[in-house]
Coordinates of N, CA, C and O in Angstrom, one line a residue:
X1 N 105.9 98.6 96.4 CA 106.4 99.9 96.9 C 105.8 101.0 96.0 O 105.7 100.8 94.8
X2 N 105.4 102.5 96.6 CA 104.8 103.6 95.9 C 106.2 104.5 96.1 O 106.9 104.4 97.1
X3 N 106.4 105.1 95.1 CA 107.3 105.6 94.9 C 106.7 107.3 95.9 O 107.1 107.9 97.0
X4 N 105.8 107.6 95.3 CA 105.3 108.8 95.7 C 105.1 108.9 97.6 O 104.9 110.0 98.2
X5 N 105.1 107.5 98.5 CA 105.0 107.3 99.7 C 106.5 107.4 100.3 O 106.8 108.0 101.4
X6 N 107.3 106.8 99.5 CA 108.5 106.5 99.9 C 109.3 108.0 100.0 O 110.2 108.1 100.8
X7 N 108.9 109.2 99.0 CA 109.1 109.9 98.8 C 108.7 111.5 99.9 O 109.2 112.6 100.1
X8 N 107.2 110.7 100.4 CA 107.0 111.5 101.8 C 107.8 110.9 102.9 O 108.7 111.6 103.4
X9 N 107.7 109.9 103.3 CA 109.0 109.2 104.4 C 110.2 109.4 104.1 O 110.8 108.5 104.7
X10 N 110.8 110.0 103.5 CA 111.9 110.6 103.4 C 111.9 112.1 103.4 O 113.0 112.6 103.5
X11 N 111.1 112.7 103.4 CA 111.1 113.9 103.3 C 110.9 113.9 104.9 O 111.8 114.5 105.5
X12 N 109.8 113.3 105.8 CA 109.6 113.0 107.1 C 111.0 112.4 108.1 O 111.1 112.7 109.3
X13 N 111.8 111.8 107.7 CA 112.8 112.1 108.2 C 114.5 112.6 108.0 O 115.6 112.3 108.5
X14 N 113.9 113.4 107.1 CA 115.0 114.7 107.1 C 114.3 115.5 107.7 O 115.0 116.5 108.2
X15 N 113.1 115.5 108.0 CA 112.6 116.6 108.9 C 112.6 116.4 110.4 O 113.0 117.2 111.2
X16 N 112.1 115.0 110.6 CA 111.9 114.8 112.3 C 113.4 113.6 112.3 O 114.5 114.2 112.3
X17 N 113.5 112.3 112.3 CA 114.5 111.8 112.6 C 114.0 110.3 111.9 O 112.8 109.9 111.8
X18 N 115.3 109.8 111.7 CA 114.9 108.4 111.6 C 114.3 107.3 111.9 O 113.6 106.5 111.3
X19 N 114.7 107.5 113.4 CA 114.2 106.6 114.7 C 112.7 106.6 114.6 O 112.2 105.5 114.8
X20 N 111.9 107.6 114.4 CA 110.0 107.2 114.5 C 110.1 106.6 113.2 O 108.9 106.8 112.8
X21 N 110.7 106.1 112.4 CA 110.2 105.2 111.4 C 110.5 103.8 111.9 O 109.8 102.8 112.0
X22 N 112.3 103.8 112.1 CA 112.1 102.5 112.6 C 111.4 101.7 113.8 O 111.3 100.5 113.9
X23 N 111.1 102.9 114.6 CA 110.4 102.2 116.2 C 109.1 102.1 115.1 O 109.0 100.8 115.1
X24 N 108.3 102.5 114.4 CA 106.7 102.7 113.3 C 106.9 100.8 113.0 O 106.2 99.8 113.2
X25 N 108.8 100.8 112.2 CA 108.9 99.4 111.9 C 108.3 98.4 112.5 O 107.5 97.7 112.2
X26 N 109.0 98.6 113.7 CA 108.8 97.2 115.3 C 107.9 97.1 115.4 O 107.4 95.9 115.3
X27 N 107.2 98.2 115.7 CA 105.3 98.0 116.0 C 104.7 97.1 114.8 O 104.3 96.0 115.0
X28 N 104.8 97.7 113.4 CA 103.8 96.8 112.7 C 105.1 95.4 112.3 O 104.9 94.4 111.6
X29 N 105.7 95.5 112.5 CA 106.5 94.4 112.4 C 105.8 93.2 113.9 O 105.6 92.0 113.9
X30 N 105.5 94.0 114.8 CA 104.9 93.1 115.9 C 103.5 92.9 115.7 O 103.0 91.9 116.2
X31 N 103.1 93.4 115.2 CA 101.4 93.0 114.8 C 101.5 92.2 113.9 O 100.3 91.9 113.7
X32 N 102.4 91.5 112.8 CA 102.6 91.1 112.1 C 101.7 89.0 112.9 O 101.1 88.1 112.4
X33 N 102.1 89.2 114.1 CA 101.8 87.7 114.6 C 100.5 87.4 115.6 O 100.3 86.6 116.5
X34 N 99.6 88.6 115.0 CA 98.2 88.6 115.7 C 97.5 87.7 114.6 O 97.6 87.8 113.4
X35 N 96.7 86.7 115.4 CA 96.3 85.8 115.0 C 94.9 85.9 113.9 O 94.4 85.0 113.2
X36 N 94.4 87.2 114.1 CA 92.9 87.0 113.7 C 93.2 88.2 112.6 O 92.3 88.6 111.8
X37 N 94.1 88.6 112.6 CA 94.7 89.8 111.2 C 93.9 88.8 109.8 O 93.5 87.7 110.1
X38 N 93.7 89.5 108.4 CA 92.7 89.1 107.7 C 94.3 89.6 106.7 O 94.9 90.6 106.8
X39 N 94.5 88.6 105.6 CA 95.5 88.4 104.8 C 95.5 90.4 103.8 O 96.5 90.9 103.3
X40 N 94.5 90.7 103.9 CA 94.7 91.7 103.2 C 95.0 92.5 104.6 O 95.6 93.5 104.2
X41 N 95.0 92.6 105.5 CA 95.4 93.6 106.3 C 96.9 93.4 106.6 O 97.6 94.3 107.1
X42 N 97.3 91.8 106.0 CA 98.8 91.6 106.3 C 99.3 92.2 105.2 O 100.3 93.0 105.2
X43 N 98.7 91.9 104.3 CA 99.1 92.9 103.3 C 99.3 94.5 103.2 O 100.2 95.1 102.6
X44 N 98.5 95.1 103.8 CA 98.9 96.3 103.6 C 99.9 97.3 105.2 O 100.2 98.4 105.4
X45 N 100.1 95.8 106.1 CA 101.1 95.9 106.9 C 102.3 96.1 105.9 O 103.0 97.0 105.6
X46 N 102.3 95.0 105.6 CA 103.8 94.7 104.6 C 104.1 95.6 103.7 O 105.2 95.8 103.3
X47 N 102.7 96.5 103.2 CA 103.3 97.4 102.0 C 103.7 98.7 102.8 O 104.2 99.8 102.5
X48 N 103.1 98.3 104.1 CA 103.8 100.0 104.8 C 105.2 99.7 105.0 O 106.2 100.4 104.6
X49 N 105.1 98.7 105.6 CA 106.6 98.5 106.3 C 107.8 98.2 105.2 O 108.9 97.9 105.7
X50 N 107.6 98.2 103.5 CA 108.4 97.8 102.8 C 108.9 99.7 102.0 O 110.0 100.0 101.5
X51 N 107.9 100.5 102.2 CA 107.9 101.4 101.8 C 108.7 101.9 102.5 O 109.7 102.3 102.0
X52 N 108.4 102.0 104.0 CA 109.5 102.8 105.5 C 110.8 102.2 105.0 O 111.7 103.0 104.8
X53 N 111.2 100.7 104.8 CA 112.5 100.1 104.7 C 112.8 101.2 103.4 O 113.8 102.0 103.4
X54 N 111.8 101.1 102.3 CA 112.9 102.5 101.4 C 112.9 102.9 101.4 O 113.7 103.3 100.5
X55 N 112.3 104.2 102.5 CA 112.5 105.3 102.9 C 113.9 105.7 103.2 O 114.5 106.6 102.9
X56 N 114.4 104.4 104.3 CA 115.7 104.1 105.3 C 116.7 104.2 104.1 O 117.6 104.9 104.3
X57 N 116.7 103.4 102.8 CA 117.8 102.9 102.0 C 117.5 104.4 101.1 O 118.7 104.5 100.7
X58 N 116.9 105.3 100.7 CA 117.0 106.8 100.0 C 117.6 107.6 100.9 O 118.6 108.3 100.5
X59 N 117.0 107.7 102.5 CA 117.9 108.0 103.5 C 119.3 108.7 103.7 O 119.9 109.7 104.0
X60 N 119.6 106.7 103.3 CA 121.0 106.3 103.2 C 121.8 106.6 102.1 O 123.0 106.4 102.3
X61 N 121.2 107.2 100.7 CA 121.9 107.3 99.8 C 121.9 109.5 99.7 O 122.7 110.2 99.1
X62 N 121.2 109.5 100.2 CA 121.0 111.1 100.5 C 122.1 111.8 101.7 O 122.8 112.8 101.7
X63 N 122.0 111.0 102.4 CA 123.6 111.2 103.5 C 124.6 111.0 102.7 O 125.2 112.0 102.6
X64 N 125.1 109.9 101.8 CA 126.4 110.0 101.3 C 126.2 110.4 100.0 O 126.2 109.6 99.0
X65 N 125.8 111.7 99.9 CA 125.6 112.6 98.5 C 124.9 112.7 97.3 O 125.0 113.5 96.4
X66 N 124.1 111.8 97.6 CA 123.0 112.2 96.5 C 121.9 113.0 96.9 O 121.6 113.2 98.1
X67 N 121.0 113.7 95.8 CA 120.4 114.7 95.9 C 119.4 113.7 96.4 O 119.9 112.6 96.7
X68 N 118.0 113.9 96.5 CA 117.0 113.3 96.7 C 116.6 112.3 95.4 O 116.7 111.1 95.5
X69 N 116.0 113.3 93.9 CA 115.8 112.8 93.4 C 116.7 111.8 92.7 O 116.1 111.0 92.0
X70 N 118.1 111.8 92.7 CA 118.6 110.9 92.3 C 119.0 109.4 93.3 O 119.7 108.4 93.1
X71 N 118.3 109.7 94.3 CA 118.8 108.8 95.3 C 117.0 108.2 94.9 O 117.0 107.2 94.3
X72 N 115.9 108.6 95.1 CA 115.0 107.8 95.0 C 114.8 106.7 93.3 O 114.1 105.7 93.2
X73 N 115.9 107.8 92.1 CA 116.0 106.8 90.9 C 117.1 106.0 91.4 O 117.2 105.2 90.5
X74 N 117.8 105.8 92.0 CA 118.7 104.5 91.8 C 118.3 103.7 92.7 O 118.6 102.6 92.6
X75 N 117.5 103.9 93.8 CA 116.5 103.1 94.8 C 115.5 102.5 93.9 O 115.1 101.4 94.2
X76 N 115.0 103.2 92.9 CA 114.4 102.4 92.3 C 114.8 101.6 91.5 O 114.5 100.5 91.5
X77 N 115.8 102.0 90.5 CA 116.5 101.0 89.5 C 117.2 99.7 90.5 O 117.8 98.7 89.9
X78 N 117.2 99.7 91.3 CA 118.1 98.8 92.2 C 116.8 97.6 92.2 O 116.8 96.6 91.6
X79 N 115.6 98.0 92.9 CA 114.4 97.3 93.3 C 114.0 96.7 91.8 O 114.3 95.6 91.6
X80 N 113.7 97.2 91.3 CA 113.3 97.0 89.7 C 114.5 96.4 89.2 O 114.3 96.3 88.0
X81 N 115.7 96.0 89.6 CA 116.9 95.3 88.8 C 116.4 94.1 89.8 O 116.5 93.0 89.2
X82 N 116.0 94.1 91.1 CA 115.7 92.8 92.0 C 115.1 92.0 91.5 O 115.3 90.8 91.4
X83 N 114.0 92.9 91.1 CA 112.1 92.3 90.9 C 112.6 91.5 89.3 O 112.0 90.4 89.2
X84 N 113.2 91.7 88.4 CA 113.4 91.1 87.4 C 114.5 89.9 87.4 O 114.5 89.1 86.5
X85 N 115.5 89.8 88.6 CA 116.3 88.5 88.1 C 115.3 87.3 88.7 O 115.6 86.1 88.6

């Protein structure tokens, strides 16, 4: 996850709306089972679509009161408490 990407997808929808991120989801979520995709292209499917999911969860923490940047530090401290147990 880039902190600095996750941080334009959030700014993108407080501006336009949620919904083109997650319909953005489906789509590469659906390309995810084309057969002739090359492991690094799955790869950087996945790092889009992992970034949009944190966009959705800063989002979510920016609706019930947090400022931005404190909603993108405890999105991160959360992920980074994940990535270590």
């Amino acid at each position: 996850m880039k902190l600095p990407v996750i941080k334009h997808l959030t700014q993108f929808i407080e501006e336009n709306d949620q919904d083109y991120i997650i319909e953005t989801i489906e789509v590469l979520e659906a390309m995810t089972v084309i057969s002739s995709l090359k492991d690094e292209e799955l790869d950087v499917i996945g790092e889009l679509i992992s970034n949009m999911y944190g966009a959705l969860e800063v989002q979510k923490l920016i609706k019930s009161g947090s400022n931005q940047k404190e909603a993108l530090n405890t999105f991160m401290k959360r992920v980074m408490g994940s990535i270590d147990k």
